[in-house]
Amino acid sequence: MDDAPVFVEFDPESDCDCPGCVHRRRSMAHALPLGLGGHPAAHGARRALVLAAAAGTVLGGQTLPAVAVADTETRSARPDARPAEDGPDTPQGGVSPLHGGSGAPAASTYRAITRTEILERAKTWLAARVPYSMSKYWTDGYRQDCSGFVSMAWNLSGNEWTGSLDKYGVRISKEELQPGDMLLFHNPANPTHGSHVTLFGGWTDSAQTMYVAYEQARPHARKQPTPYAYWSNPDRYLAYRFKGVADAGDPLGEGVVEDPAGGKASGPGSTVTRYPGAGAFGPGANNKYVTRLGKALAARGGKRFYRSGPGPRWTEADRRATQAFQLAQGWRGADADGLPGPTTWSYLMRAEGRDIPPGTAAGARGAPAYPGRGVFRPGRSHAAIEQLGRQLVRKGFGRHYARGPGPVWSESDRRNVEAFQRAQGWRGAAADGHPGPETWRRLFR
């Protein structure tokens, strides 16, 4: 995990009447010049420090740096003194469907969402200045209290409360916090006293003592610098990461999504595990995702490809089973190269698509297994290169060989493969002279 803190640019609202903003405005007033209404005592003390720094006052042979003054002023403007409680002073609403309604609501379902989308959804309430209410519902159907705000930002299918939101998150440490995560305090002894929840928007200082909180509190939705973890009850807040969050770089935008009620995951983004990336598969790969892939393939009709396993080390059996599954979906060419991309992974994890049909393994009728694209590159030496060349000669596509073919990839190999590809009616990138799995299949069938 990247340990660099996340900093967020923040523009405070001038008319917010929460204790934090009131305290900040009072602190800033003490820093104003006398002519603009500043406090005389604060003005005199600051002026003395500035003069001392400007004159380069020598203390013990060392010059007092001007940066010490700036740091003193920064600290004086920061709300180190905890203001009065700043959470809702009325009971929050309970679990309810969108727009309210009667009857016992079902457990909320959800789909994958990126961190950017979470904050963008939160900002819609900030822009609309949605007023706080424990009983009213905004036009999007979410209750206008703190837990309704987080339910909306996380795009849940209903309104949760502080006593149930933790079911939709995974506990994390302070050091793991990223924008879109949740800071939650639920008081089980007296839920109407102090219980509150905010969205983490990023650290405002390198010491990680202040963060930007997105929250629904009186008088309306807001974001503001807030002491970690909150103005009141700071040691009782817990950090959570939404189970549906999709990290940056996730090709499908899929997160770890499970039904908190224990049922089957639902929604288009529902998966068991997000796609780990192409680097998790292929020659040399050895990890838990290879095992997971193999087990999913075996369950979809690919068990016959494995003499033992599946296991964590990538083997030819994994490639052949993956290719058989891809071909069963009707995919061809680069889409059926035996290496799982995000779509292949999604189909297997969600139990979607067609199973591998009964029959012989991939590479039937004596065709050797495709060794992978990396074999056919300048300077590479591999037995499959000579095997390819000899088959090209048998098929009548060896006229560019002055000698050979041999095990080292050459321009002659590439030109002969290109001729074979063009004979299939392919053009452009499909006829670049580098054999993919479909070229290999047609050549050896």
Coordinates of C-alpha atoms in Angstrom, one line a residue:
M1 CA 0.0 0.0 0.0
D2 CA 1.2 3.5 -0.7
D3 CA 1.9 5.2 2.6
A4 CA 1.9 8.7 1.1
P5 CA -0.9 10.7 2.8
V6 CA -3.8 11.9 0.6
F7 CA -4.3 15.7 0.7
V8 CA -7.4 17.4 -0.5
E9 CA -7.8 21.1 -1.4
F10 CA -10.5 22.6 0.7
D11 CA -12.5 25.8 0.4
P12 CA -14.5 26.4 3.6
E13 CA -18.1 27.8 3.4
S14 CA -18.3 31.3 4.8
D15 CA -21.8 30.9 6.3
C16 CA -21.6 27.5 8.0
D17 CA -22.7 27.9 11.6
C18 CA -21.3 24.6 13.0
P19 CA -19.0 25.0 16.1
G20 CA -15.9 24.1 14.1
C21 CA -16.4 26.9 11.5
V22 CA -17.5 29.4 14.2
H23 CA -14.3 28.6 16.2
R24 CA -12.2 29.0 13.0
R25 CA -13.8 32.4 12.2
R26 CA -13.1 33.6 15.7
S27 CA -9.5 32.4 15.5
M28 CA -9.1 34.2 12.1
A29 CA -10.5 37.4 13.6
H30 CA -7.7 37.4 16.1
A31 CA -5.2 37.3 13.2
L32 CA -6.7 40.4 11.5
P33 CA -5.0 43.9 11.6
L34 CA -6.4 46.4 14.1
G35 CA -7.9 48.5 11.3
L36 CA -10.0 45.5 10.2
G37 CA -11.3 44.6 13.6
G38 CA -8.4 42.4 14.8
H39 CA -7.9 41.7 18.5
P40 CA -5.3 44.2 20.0
A41 CA -3.5 41.7 22.2
A42 CA -3.1 39.1 19.4
H43 CA -2.0 41.8 17.0
G44 CA 0.7 43.0 19.3
A45 CA 2.1 39.6 20.0
R46 CA 2.2 38.7 16.4
R47 CA 3.8 42.0 15.4
A48 CA 6.6 41.4 18.0
L49 CA 7.3 37.9 16.6
V50 CA 7.3 39.2 13.0
L51 CA 9.8 42.0 13.9
A52 CA 12.0 39.6 15.7
A53 CA 12.1 37.3 12.7
A54 CA 12.7 40.2 10.3
A55 CA 15.6 41.6 12.3
G56 CA 17.2 38.2 12.4
T57 CA 17.3 38.1 16.2
V58 CA 20.3 36.1 17.4
L59 CA 19.6 33.7 20.3
G60 CA 22.6 31.7 21.5
G61 CA 24.4 32.4 18.3
Q62 CA 21.6 31.2 16.1
T63 CA 19.1 33.2 14.0
L64 CA 15.5 32.8 14.7
P65 CA 14.0 31.7 11.4
A66 CA 11.0 33.4 10.0
V67 CA 9.3 30.1 9.4
A68 CA 8.8 29.7 13.1
V69 CA 6.5 32.7 13.0
A70 CA 4.5 31.2 10.1
D71 CA 4.2 28.0 12.0
T72 CA 3.0 29.7 15.1
E73 CA 0.3 31.6 13.2
T74 CA -0.8 28.4 11.4
R75 CA -1.3 26.7 14.7
S76 CA -3.2 29.6 16.2
A77 CA -5.7 29.6 13.3
R78 CA -6.3 25.8 13.6
P79 CA -9.2 24.6 15.8
D80 CA -7.1 22.7 18.3
A81 CA -9.5 23.4 21.1
R82 CA -12.4 21.0 20.7
P83 CA -15.7 22.8 20.2
A84 CA -19.0 21.7 21.5
E85 CA -20.6 18.5 20.1
D86 CA -21.2 18.9 16.5
G87 CA -23.3 15.9 15.7
P88 CA -27.0 15.6 15.2
D89 CA -28.9 16.5 18.3
T90 CA -32.0 14.5 17.4
P91 CA -32.5 10.7 16.9
Q92 CA -31.5 9.6 13.4
G93 CA -33.8 7.6 11.2
G94 CA -33.7 3.8 11.1
V95 CA -33.3 1.4 8.2
S96 CA -35.8 2.3 5.5
P97 CA -36.4 1.9 1.7
L98 CA -35.7 4.8 -0.6
H99 CA -38.3 7.6 -0.2
G100 CA -39.4 6.0 3.1
G101 CA -42.5 3.9 3.1
S102 CA -44.0 1.4 5.5
G103 CA -43.1 -2.3 6.1
A104 CA -39.9 -4.0 7.0
P105 CA -37.3 -3.1 4.3
A106 CA -35.1 -5.7 2.8
A107 CA -31.3 -5.6 3.3
S108 CA -29.7 -3.1 0.9
T109 CA -27.9 -4.4 -2.1
Y110 CA -25.3 -2.5 -4.0
R111 CA -23.0 -2.5 -7.0
A112 CA -19.3 -1.6 -7.5
I113 CA -18.4 2.1 -7.4
T114 CA -15.1 3.9 -7.6
R115 CA -13.8 6.3 -5.0
T116 CA -14.2 9.2 -7.4
E117 CA -17.8 8.3 -7.9
I118 CA -18.4 8.2 -4.1
L119 CA -17.1 11.7 -3.6
E120 CA -18.9 13.0 -6.7
R121 CA -22.2 11.6 -5.3
A122 CA -21.5 13.3 -2.0
K123 CA -20.8 16.6 -3.7
T124 CA -24.3 16.6 -5.3
W125 CA -25.7 17.1 -1.8
L126 CA -23.2 19.7 -0.9
A127 CA -24.0 21.6 -4.1
A128 CA -27.7 21.4 -3.4
R129 CA -27.2 22.3 0.3
V130 CA -29.5 19.5 1.3
P131 CA -30.9 20.4 4.8
Y132 CA -30.5 18.0 7.7
S133 CA -33.5 16.0 8.7
M134 CA -34.0 12.6 10.3
S135 CA -37.4 12.2 8.8
K136 CA -37.4 13.8 5.4
Y137 CA -36.1 12.3 2.1
W138 CA -34.3 14.1 -0.7
T139 CA -35.4 13.8 -4.3
D140 CA -33.0 10.9 -4.8
G141 CA -34.9 8.9 -2.1
Y142 CA -32.2 9.0 0.6
R143 CA -33.0 10.2 4.1
Q144 CA -31.5 13.6 4.9
D145 CA -29.4 12.5 8.0
C146 CA -25.8 11.4 8.4
S147 CA -26.4 7.7 7.7
G148 CA -28.7 8.5 4.8
F149 CA -25.9 10.7 3.3
V150 CA -23.4 7.8 3.4
S151 CA -26.0 5.4 2.0
M152 CA -26.5 7.8 -0.9
A153 CA -22.7 8.3 -1.5
W154 CA -22.2 4.5 -1.5
N155 CA -25.1 4.0 -3.8
L156 CA -26.9 1.5 -1.6
S157 CA -30.4 0.4 -2.6
G158 CA -31.9 1.7 0.6
N159 CA -31.3 3.8 3.7
E160 CA -29.2 2.4 6.5
W161 CA -28.3 3.8 9.9
T162 CA -25.2 3.9 12.1
G163 CA -26.2 0.5 13.6
S164 CA -26.2 -1.3 10.2
L165 CA -23.7 0.6 7.9
D166 CA -20.8 -1.4 9.3
K167 CA -22.2 -4.5 7.5
Y168 CA -21.4 -2.9 4.2
G169 CA -17.8 -2.2 5.1
V170 CA -14.5 -3.8 6.0
R171 CA -12.6 -2.6 9.1
I172 CA -9.4 -0.8 8.2
S173 CA -6.8 1.1 10.2
K174 CA -6.2 4.9 10.2
E175 CA -3.1 4.4 8.0
E176 CA -5.2 2.7 5.4
L177 CA -7.8 5.5 5.0
Q178 CA -8.5 6.7 1.5
P179 CA -11.1 9.1 0.0
G180 CA -14.5 7.5 0.1
D181 CA -13.9 5.4 3.3
M182 CA -16.2 5.8 6.3
L183 CA -15.6 6.9 9.9
L184 CA -18.4 5.6 12.0
F185 CA -19.4 5.9 15.7
H186 CA -22.4 4.0 16.8
N187 CA -23.4 4.1 20.4
P188 CA -25.2 0.8 21.1
A189 CA -26.1 1.8 24.7
N190 CA -27.9 4.9 23.5
P191 CA -27.9 5.2 19.7
T192 CA -29.5 8.6 19.8
H193 CA -26.6 10.1 21.7
G194 CA -23.5 10.9 19.7
S195 CA -23.9 8.3 17.0
H196 CA -22.6 9.8 13.7
V197 CA -20.9 8.9 10.5
T198 CA -18.7 10.8 8.0
L199 CA -17.0 10.2 4.7
F200 CA -13.2 10.5 4.6
G201 CA -12.1 13.0 1.9
G202 CA -8.3 13.1 2.5
W203 CA -5.8 14.3 5.0
T204 CA -5.2 18.1 5.3
D205 CA -1.8 17.7 7.0
S206 CA 1.2 15.4 6.9
A207 CA 0.8 14.5 10.6
Q208 CA -2.6 13.1 9.8
T209 CA -4.3 15.0 12.6
M210 CA -6.9 16.7 10.4
Y211 CA -8.9 15.4 7.5
V212 CA -11.7 16.7 5.2
A213 CA -15.0 15.2 6.4
Y214 CA -18.0 15.0 4.0
E215 CA -21.0 14.7 6.2
Q216 CA -24.7 15.5 6.7
A217 CA -25.1 17.6 9.8
R218 CA -27.0 20.8 10.8
P219 CA -27.8 23.0 9.0
H220 CA -27.0 21.2 5.7
A221 CA -24.6 18.8 3.9
R222 CA -21.0 20.1 4.1
K223 CA -17.3 19.3 3.9
Q224 CA -14.8 20.8 6.3
P225 CA -11.4 20.2 7.9
T226 CA -12.1 18.0 11.0
P227 CA -9.8 16.7 13.8
Y228 CA -9.3 13.0 13.6
A229 CA -11.6 11.2 14.2
Y230 CA -14.2 13.8 15.0
W231 CA -14.9 16.8 17.2
S232 CA -16.5 14.7 19.9
N233 CA -15.9 11.0 20.9
P234 CA -12.8 10.9 18.7
D235 CA -11.6 7.6 20.2
R236 CA -14.9 5.8 19.5
Y237 CA -14.9 6.2 15.7
L238 CA -14.0 3.2 13.6
A239 CA -12.7 3.3 10.0
Y240 CA -14.4 1.2 7.3
R241 CA -13.9 0.6 3.6
F242 CA -17.0 0.0 1.5
K243 CA -17.1 -3.6 0.3
G244 CA -18.2 -2.4 -3.2
V245 CA -15.3 0.1 -3.7
A246 CA -13.3 -0.4 -6.9
D247 CA -9.7 0.6 -6.7
A248 CA -8.1 2.7 -9.4
G249 CA -6.8 0.6 -12.3
D250 CA -9.4 -2.1 -11.9
P251 CA -10.2 -2.9 -15.6
L252 CA -13.9 -3.8 -14.9
G253 CA -14.5 -1.4 -12.0
E254 CA -15.3 -4.4 -9.9
G255 CA -15.0 -4.6 -6.2
V256 CA -15.3 -7.3 -3.5
V257 CA -19.1 -7.3 -3.2
E258 CA -21.0 -9.6 -1.0
D259 CA -24.5 -9.5 0.4
P260 CA -24.1 -8.5 4.1
A261 CA -27.2 -10.5 4.9
G262 CA -25.4 -13.7 3.9
G263 CA -27.2 -14.3 0.6
K264 CA -25.9 -14.3 -3.0
A265 CA -24.3 -11.1 -4.2
S266 CA -26.5 -9.1 -6.5
G267 CA -26.3 -6.3 -9.1
P268 CA -24.2 -6.0 -12.2
G269 CA -21.0 -5.3 -10.3
S270 CA -21.4 -8.4 -8.0
T271 CA -18.3 -10.6 -8.0
V272 CA -16.4 -12.8 -5.6
T273 CA -13.0 -11.1 -6.3
R274 CA -12.0 -8.3 -8.6
Y275 CA -9.8 -9.1 -11.6
P276 CA -6.2 -9.1 -10.3
G277 CA -4.6 -7.9 -13.5
A278 CA -3.0 -9.7 -16.5
G279 CA 0.3 -10.0 -14.6
A280 CA -1.3 -12.6 -12.3
F281 CA -1.5 -15.2 -15.1
G282 CA 0.9 -16.7 -17.7
P283 CA 4.3 -18.5 -17.6
G284 CA 6.0 -18.0 -14.3
A285 CA 2.9 -16.9 -12.4
N286 CA 2.5 -18.5 -8.9
N287 CA -0.3 -17.1 -6.8
K288 CA -3.7 -17.7 -5.3
Y289 CA -5.5 -16.3 -8.3
V290 CA -4.2 -19.1 -10.5
T291 CA -5.6 -21.6 -8.1
R292 CA -8.9 -19.7 -8.1
L293 CA -9.0 -19.6 -11.9
G294 CA -8.3 -23.3 -12.1
K295 CA -11.0 -24.3 -9.7
A296 CA -13.5 -22.1 -11.5
L297 CA -12.5 -23.7 -14.9
A298 CA -12.8 -27.2 -13.4
A299 CA -16.3 -26.4 -12.2
R300 CA -17.2 -25.2 -15.7
G301 CA -16.2 -28.4 -17.5
G302 CA -12.4 -28.0 -17.6
K303 CA -11.5 -30.6 -15.1
R304 CA -10.2 -33.0 -17.8
F305 CA -7.4 -30.6 -18.6
Y306 CA -5.8 -31.1 -15.2
R307 CA -3.9 -34.3 -14.3
S308 CA -3.4 -32.8 -10.8
G309 CA -4.4 -29.6 -9.1
P310 CA -5.4 -26.9 -10.0
G311 CA -2.7 -25.2 -8.0
P312 CA -1.1 -21.8 -7.6
R313 CA 1.6 -22.3 -10.3
W314 CA 0.6 -21.5 -13.9
T315 CA 0.8 -24.5 -16.2
E316 CA -0.1 -25.4 -19.7
A317 CA -3.2 -27.1 -18.3
D318 CA -4.4 -23.7 -17.0
R319 CA -3.9 -22.1 -20.5
R320 CA -5.6 -24.9 -22.3
A321 CA -8.6 -24.9 -20.0
T322 CA -8.9 -21.1 -20.2
Q323 CA -8.7 -21.2 -24.0
A324 CA -11.4 -23.9 -24.1
F325 CA -13.7 -21.8 -22.0
Q326 CA -13.0 -18.7 -24.2
L327 CA -13.8 -20.7 -27.3
A328 CA -17.0 -22.0 -25.7
Q329 CA -18.1 -18.4 -25.5
G330 CA -17.6 -18.0 -29.2
W331 CA -14.5 -15.8 -28.9
R332 CA -11.7 -16.2 -31.4
G333 CA -8.3 -14.8 -32.2
A334 CA -6.7 -12.7 -29.4
D335 CA -9.9 -13.1 -27.4
A336 CA -9.2 -16.8 -27.1
D337 CA -5.5 -16.9 -26.4
G338 CA -5.7 -18.9 -23.2
L339 CA -4.9 -16.0 -20.9
P340 CA -7.8 -14.7 -18.8
G341 CA -8.6 -11.0 -19.3
P342 CA -11.1 -9.1 -17.2
T343 CA -14.1 -10.4 -19.2
T344 CA -13.0 -14.1 -18.9
W345 CA -12.4 -13.6 -15.2
S346 CA -15.7 -11.9 -14.7
Y347 CA -17.6 -14.7 -16.5
L348 CA -15.9 -17.4 -14.4
M349 CA -16.3 -15.6 -11.0
R350 CA -20.0 -14.8 -11.7
A351 CA -20.8 -18.2 -13.1
E352 CA -21.9 -16.6 -16.4
G353 CA -21.5 -17.7 -20.0
R354 CA -21.4 -21.2 -21.5
D355 CA -19.6 -24.2 -19.9
I356 CA -16.7 -25.9 -21.7
P357 CA -18.4 -28.6 -23.8
P358 CA -17.5 -32.3 -23.4
G359 CA -14.8 -33.6 -25.7
T360 CA -11.1 -33.7 -26.1
A361 CA -8.9 -31.0 -24.7
A362 CA -7.9 -27.8 -26.5
G363 CA -5.3 -28.6 -29.2
A364 CA -7.3 -31.6 -30.4
R365 CA -6.5 -33.7 -33.5
G366 CA -2.8 -33.7 -32.8
A367 CA -2.4 -30.0 -32.8
P368 CA 0.4 -29.0 -30.3
A369 CA -0.5 -26.5 -27.6
Y370 CA 0.0 -22.8 -28.4
P371 CA 3.2 -21.7 -26.5
G372 CA 2.2 -18.1 -26.1
R373 CA 2.9 -14.8 -28.0
G374 CA 6.2 -14.1 -26.1
V375 CA 7.9 -17.0 -27.9
F376 CA 7.7 -15.4 -31.3
R377 CA 9.8 -12.3 -30.8
P378 CA 13.2 -11.2 -32.2
G379 CA 16.1 -13.0 -30.6
R380 CA 13.9 -15.7 -28.9
S381 CA 14.9 -19.3 -29.2
H382 CA 12.3 -22.0 -28.7
A383 CA 11.5 -25.5 -30.1
A384 CA 8.0 -24.2 -31.0
I385 CA 9.6 -21.7 -33.5
E386 CA 11.2 -24.6 -35.5
Q387 CA 7.9 -26.5 -35.2
L388 CA 6.1 -23.5 -36.6
G389 CA 8.5 -23.2 -39.4
R390 CA 8.3 -26.8 -40.5
Q391 CA 4.5 -26.7 -40.5
L392 CA 4.6 -23.5 -42.6
V393 CA 6.8 -25.4 -45.1
R394 CA 4.4 -28.3 -45.1
K395 CA 1.5 -25.9 -45.8
G396 CA 3.3 -24.3 -48.7
F397 CA 4.3 -21.1 -46.9
G398 CA 8.1 -21.5 -46.7
R399 CA 9.4 -19.5 -49.6
H400 CA 11.1 -16.9 -47.5
Y401 CA 13.4 -19.4 -45.9
A402 CA 16.9 -19.3 -47.4
R403 CA 17.8 -22.1 -45.0
G404 CA 16.2 -23.8 -42.0
P405 CA 13.7 -23.4 -40.5
G406 CA 15.4 -23.3 -37.1
P407 CA 14.6 -22.7 -33.4
V408 CA 15.6 -19.0 -33.4
W409 CA 12.9 -16.5 -34.5
S410 CA 13.9 -14.7 -37.7
E411 CA 12.5 -12.3 -40.2
S412 CA 12.0 -15.2 -42.5
D413 CA 9.7 -16.8 -40.0
R414 CA 7.7 -13.6 -39.6
R415 CA 7.3 -13.1 -43.4
N416 CA 6.1 -16.7 -43.9
V417 CA 3.6 -16.3 -41.1
E418 CA 2.4 -13.1 -42.6
A419 CA 1.9 -14.8 -45.9
F420 CA -0.1 -17.5 -44.2
Q421 CA -2.3 -15.0 -42.3
R422 CA -3.0 -13.0 -45.5
A423 CA -4.1 -16.3 -47.1
Q424 CA -6.8 -16.4 -44.4
G425 CA -8.1 -13.1 -45.7
W426 CA -6.7 -11.2 -42.7
R427 CA -5.2 -7.7 -43.0
G428 CA -3.7 -5.0 -40.8
A429 CA -2.8 -6.1 -37.2
A430 CA -4.3 -9.5 -37.8
A431 CA -1.6 -10.1 -40.5
D432 CA 1.5 -8.8 -38.7
G433 CA 3.5 -12.0 -39.0
H434 CA 3.4 -12.9 -35.3
P435 CA 1.3 -16.0 -34.7
G436 CA -1.5 -15.7 -32.2
P437 CA -3.6 -18.7 -31.0
E438 CA -5.9 -18.6 -34.0
T439 CA -3.0 -18.6 -36.5
W440 CA -1.5 -21.5 -34.6
R441 CA -4.8 -23.4 -34.6
R442 CA -5.4 -23.0 -38.3
L443 CA -1.8 -23.8 -39.2
F444 CA -1.8 -27.1 -37.3
R445 CA -5.4 -28.2 -37.9

